Coordinates of C-alpha atoms in Angstrom, one line a residue:
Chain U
X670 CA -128.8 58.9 -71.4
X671 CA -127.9 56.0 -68.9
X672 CA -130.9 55.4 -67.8
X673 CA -132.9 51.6 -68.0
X674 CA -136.6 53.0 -67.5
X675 CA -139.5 50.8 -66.1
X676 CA -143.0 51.4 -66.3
X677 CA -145.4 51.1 -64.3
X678 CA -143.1 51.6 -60.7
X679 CA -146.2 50.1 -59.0
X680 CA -148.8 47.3 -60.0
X681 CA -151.3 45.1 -58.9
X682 CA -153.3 43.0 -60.2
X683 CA -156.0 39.9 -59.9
X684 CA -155.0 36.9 -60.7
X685 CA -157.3 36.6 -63.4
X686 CA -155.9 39.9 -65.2
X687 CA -153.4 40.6 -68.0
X688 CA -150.7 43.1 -67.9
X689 CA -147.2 44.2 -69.3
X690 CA -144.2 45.5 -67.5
X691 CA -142.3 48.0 -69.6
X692 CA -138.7 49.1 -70.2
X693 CA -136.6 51.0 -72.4
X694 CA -133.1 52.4 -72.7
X695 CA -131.6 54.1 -75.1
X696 CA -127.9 53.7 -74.3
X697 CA -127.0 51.3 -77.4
X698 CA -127.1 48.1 -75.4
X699 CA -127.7 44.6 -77.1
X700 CA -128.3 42.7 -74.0
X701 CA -131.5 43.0 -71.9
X702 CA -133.0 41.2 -68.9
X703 CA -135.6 40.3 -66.7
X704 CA -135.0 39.5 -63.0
X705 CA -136.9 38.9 -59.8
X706 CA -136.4 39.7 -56.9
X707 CA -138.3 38.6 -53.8
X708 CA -137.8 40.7 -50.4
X709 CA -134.7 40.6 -48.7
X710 CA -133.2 38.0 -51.5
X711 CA -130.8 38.9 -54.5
X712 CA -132.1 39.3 -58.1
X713 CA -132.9 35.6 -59.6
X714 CA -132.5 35.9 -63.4
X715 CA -135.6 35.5 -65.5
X716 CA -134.8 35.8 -69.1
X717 CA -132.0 37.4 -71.0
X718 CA -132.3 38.8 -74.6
X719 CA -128.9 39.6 -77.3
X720 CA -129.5 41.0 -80.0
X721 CA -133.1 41.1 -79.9
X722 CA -133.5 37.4 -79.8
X723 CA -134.4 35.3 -76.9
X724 CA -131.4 33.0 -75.5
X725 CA -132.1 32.2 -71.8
X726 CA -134.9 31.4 -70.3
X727 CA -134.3 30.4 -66.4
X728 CA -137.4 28.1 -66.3
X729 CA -139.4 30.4 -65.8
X730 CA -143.6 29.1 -66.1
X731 CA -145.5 30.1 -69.1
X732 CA -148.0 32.9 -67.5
X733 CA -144.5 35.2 -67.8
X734 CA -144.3 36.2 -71.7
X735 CA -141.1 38.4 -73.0
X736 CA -141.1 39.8 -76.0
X737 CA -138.4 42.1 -77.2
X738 CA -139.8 44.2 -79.9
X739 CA -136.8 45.9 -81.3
X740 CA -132.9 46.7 -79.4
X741 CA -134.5 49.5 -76.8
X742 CA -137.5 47.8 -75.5
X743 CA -138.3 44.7 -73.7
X744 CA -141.6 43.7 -72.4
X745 CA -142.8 41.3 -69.8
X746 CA -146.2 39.6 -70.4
X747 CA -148.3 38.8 -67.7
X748 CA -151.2 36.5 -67.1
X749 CA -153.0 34.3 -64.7
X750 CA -150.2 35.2 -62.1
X751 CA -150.3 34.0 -58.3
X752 CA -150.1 35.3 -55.0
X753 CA -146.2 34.1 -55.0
X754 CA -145.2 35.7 -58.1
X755 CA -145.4 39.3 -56.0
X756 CA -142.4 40.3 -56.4
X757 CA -140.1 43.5 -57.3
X758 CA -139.5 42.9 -60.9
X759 CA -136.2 44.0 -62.7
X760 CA -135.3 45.2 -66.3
X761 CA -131.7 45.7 -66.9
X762 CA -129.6 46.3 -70.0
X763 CA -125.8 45.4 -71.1
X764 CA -123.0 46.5 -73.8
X765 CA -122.2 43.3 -75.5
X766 CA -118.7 44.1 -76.0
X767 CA -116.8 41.4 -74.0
X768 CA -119.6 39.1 -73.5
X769 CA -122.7 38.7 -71.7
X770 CA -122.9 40.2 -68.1
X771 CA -120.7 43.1 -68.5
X772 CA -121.5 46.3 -66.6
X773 CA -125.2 45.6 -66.3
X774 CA -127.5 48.6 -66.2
X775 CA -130.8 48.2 -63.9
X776 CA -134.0 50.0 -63.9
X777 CA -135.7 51.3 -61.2
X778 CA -137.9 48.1 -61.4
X779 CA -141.6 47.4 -60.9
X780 CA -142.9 46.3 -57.6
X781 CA -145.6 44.0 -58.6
X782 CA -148.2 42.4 -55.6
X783 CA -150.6 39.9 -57.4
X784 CA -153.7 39.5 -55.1
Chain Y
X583 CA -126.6 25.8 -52.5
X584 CA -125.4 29.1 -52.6
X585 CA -122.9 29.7 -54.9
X586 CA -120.9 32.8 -53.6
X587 CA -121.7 33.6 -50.0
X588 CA -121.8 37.3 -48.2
X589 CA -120.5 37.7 -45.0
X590 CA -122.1 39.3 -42.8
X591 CA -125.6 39.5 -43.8
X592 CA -126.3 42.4 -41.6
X593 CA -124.3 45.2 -40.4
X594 CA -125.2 48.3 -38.4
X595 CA -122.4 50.1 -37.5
X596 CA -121.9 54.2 -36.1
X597 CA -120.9 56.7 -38.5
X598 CA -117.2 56.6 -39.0
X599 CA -116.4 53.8 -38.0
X600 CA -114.4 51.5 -41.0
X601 CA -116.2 48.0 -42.3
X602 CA -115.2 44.9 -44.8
X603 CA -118.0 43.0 -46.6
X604 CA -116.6 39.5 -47.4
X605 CA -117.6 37.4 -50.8
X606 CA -116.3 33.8 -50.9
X607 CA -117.1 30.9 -52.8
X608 CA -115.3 27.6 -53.6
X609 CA -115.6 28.3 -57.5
X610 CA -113.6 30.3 -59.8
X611 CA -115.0 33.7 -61.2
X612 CA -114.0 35.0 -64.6
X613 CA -114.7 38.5 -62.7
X614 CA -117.0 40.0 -59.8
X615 CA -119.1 42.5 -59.4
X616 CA -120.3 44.6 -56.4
X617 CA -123.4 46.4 -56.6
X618 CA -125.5 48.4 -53.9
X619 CA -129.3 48.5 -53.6
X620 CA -131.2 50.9 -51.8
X621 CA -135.2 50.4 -50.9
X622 CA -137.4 50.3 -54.0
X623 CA -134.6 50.8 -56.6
X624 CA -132.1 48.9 -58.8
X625 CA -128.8 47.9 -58.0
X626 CA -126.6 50.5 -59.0
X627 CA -122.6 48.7 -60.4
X628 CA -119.9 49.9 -58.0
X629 CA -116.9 48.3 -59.8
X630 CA -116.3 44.9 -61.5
X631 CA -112.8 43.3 -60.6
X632 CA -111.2 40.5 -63.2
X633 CA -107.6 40.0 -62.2
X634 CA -106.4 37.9 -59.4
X635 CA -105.4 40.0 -56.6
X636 CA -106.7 43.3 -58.3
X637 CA -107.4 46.3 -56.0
X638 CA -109.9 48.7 -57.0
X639 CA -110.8 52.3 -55.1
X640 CA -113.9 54.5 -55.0
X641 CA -113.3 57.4 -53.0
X642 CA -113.5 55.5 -49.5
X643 CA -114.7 52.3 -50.8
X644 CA -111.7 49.8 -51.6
X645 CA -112.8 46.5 -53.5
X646 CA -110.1 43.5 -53.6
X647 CA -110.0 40.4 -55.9
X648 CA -108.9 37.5 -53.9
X649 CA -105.8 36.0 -55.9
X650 CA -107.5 32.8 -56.9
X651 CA -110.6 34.6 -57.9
X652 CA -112.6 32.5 -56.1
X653 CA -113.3 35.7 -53.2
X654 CA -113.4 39.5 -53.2
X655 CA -114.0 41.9 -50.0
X656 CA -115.5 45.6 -49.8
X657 CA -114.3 47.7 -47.5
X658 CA -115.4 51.1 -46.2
X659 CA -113.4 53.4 -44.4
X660 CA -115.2 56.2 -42.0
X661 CA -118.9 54.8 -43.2
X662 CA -121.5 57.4 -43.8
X663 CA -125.1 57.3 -43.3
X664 CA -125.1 57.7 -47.4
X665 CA -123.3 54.3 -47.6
X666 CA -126.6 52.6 -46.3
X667 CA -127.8 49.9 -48.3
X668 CA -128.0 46.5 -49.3
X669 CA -124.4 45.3 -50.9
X670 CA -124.1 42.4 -53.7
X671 CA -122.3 41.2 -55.3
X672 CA -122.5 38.8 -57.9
X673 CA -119.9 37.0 -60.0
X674 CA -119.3 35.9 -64.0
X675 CA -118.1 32.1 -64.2
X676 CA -117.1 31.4 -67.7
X677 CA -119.6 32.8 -70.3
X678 CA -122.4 31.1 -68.2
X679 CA -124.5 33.5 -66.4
X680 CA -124.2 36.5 -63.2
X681 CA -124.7 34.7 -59.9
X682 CA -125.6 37.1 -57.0
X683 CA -124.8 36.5 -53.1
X684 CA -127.5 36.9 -50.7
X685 CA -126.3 40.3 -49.7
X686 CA -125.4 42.2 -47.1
X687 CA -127.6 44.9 -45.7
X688 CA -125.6 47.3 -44.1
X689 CA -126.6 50.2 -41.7
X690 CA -124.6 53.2 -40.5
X691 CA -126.2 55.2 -37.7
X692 CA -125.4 59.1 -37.4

């Protein structure tokens, strides 16, 4: 299985609502991620997880909640998002074996419009 | 400030014809990575080069690693309408974190 799986593919929401972005993968990796990416830009990093525990986070404001709940999930809370955070949203997953950043796996990502 | 810059940003080209995707930056990379994107979905790793001057081929795609490992270019020999997509890539400085260029979105016509 090499496979980084997002859930839901689609999502929108109020910007009075609360949800969670999914994502699983069962290929042994240590490292997980969050990115964003806006249309027609690259993928901004978010937050990066090893070894289950948190060790970046790229500023990114309080209404965006990780939690990494054990090595082949990683959730993304969110709450009391705005219009601007729309946004295709990006899990992906790494070997730690070299380092960090090694052969990054992505999901399919979930393309979130907050109204 | 953009750290590694893609050159062109946007390509549309007829099928067959043969491209090079340029990635340059004044910094030194500990490797590079080329990925391609297509609409609604993940960037998918092509290759990641992390020697000076390394050259790297995937069936008509050949990926070079400039010799100070500061620039790498992609190119594509008789493009197909498959190749289509957005092309990043994105490079490792240190231990610090992936940078990405801003891409290059590249279409081949039939």
């Amino acid at each position: 299985d090499t496979e980084v799986t997002q859930t839901p593919k689609h999502l929108v929401m109020g910007m009075t609502n609360k949800k969670s972005l999914k994502c699983e993968q069962h290929m042994g990796h240590r490292a997980m991620y969050w990115y964003k990416q806006k249309a027609k830009k690259p993928p901004e990093l978010m937050f990066v997880y090893s070894y289950e525990k948190l060790s970046i986070n790229e500023s990114v404001p309080s209404r965006f909640s990780p939690e990494c709940p054990n090595s082949s999930l990683l959730n993304l809370h969110l709450h009391a998002l705005q219009p601007e955070d729309s946004a295709l949203y990006l899990c992906a997953s790494s070997p730690i074996g070299q380092g960090l950043w090694e052969k990054l796996f992505f999901g399919s990502g979930t393309q979130l419009s907050v109204l | 400030t953009q750290l590694l810059k893609q050159s062109p940003q946007f390509l549309s080209i007829q099928e067959g014809e043969n491209l090079t995707v340029y990635c340059n930056s004044s910094s030194v990379f500990s490797s590079l990575q080329w990925y391609r994107q297509e609409p609604g979905e993940g960037p998918v790793l092509l290759v990641t080069v992390v020697t000076g001057g390394e050259v790297k081929k995937l069936k008509r795609l050949t990926f070079q690693f400039g010799d100070a490992r500061k620039d790498s270019s992609l190119h594509i020999t008789a493009a197909q309408p498959g190749d289509t997509g957005l092309y990043l890539c994105a490079g490792v400085q240190g231990a610090q974190k992936l940078v990405f260029g801003q891409g290059t979105r590249l279409t081949i016509n039939p």
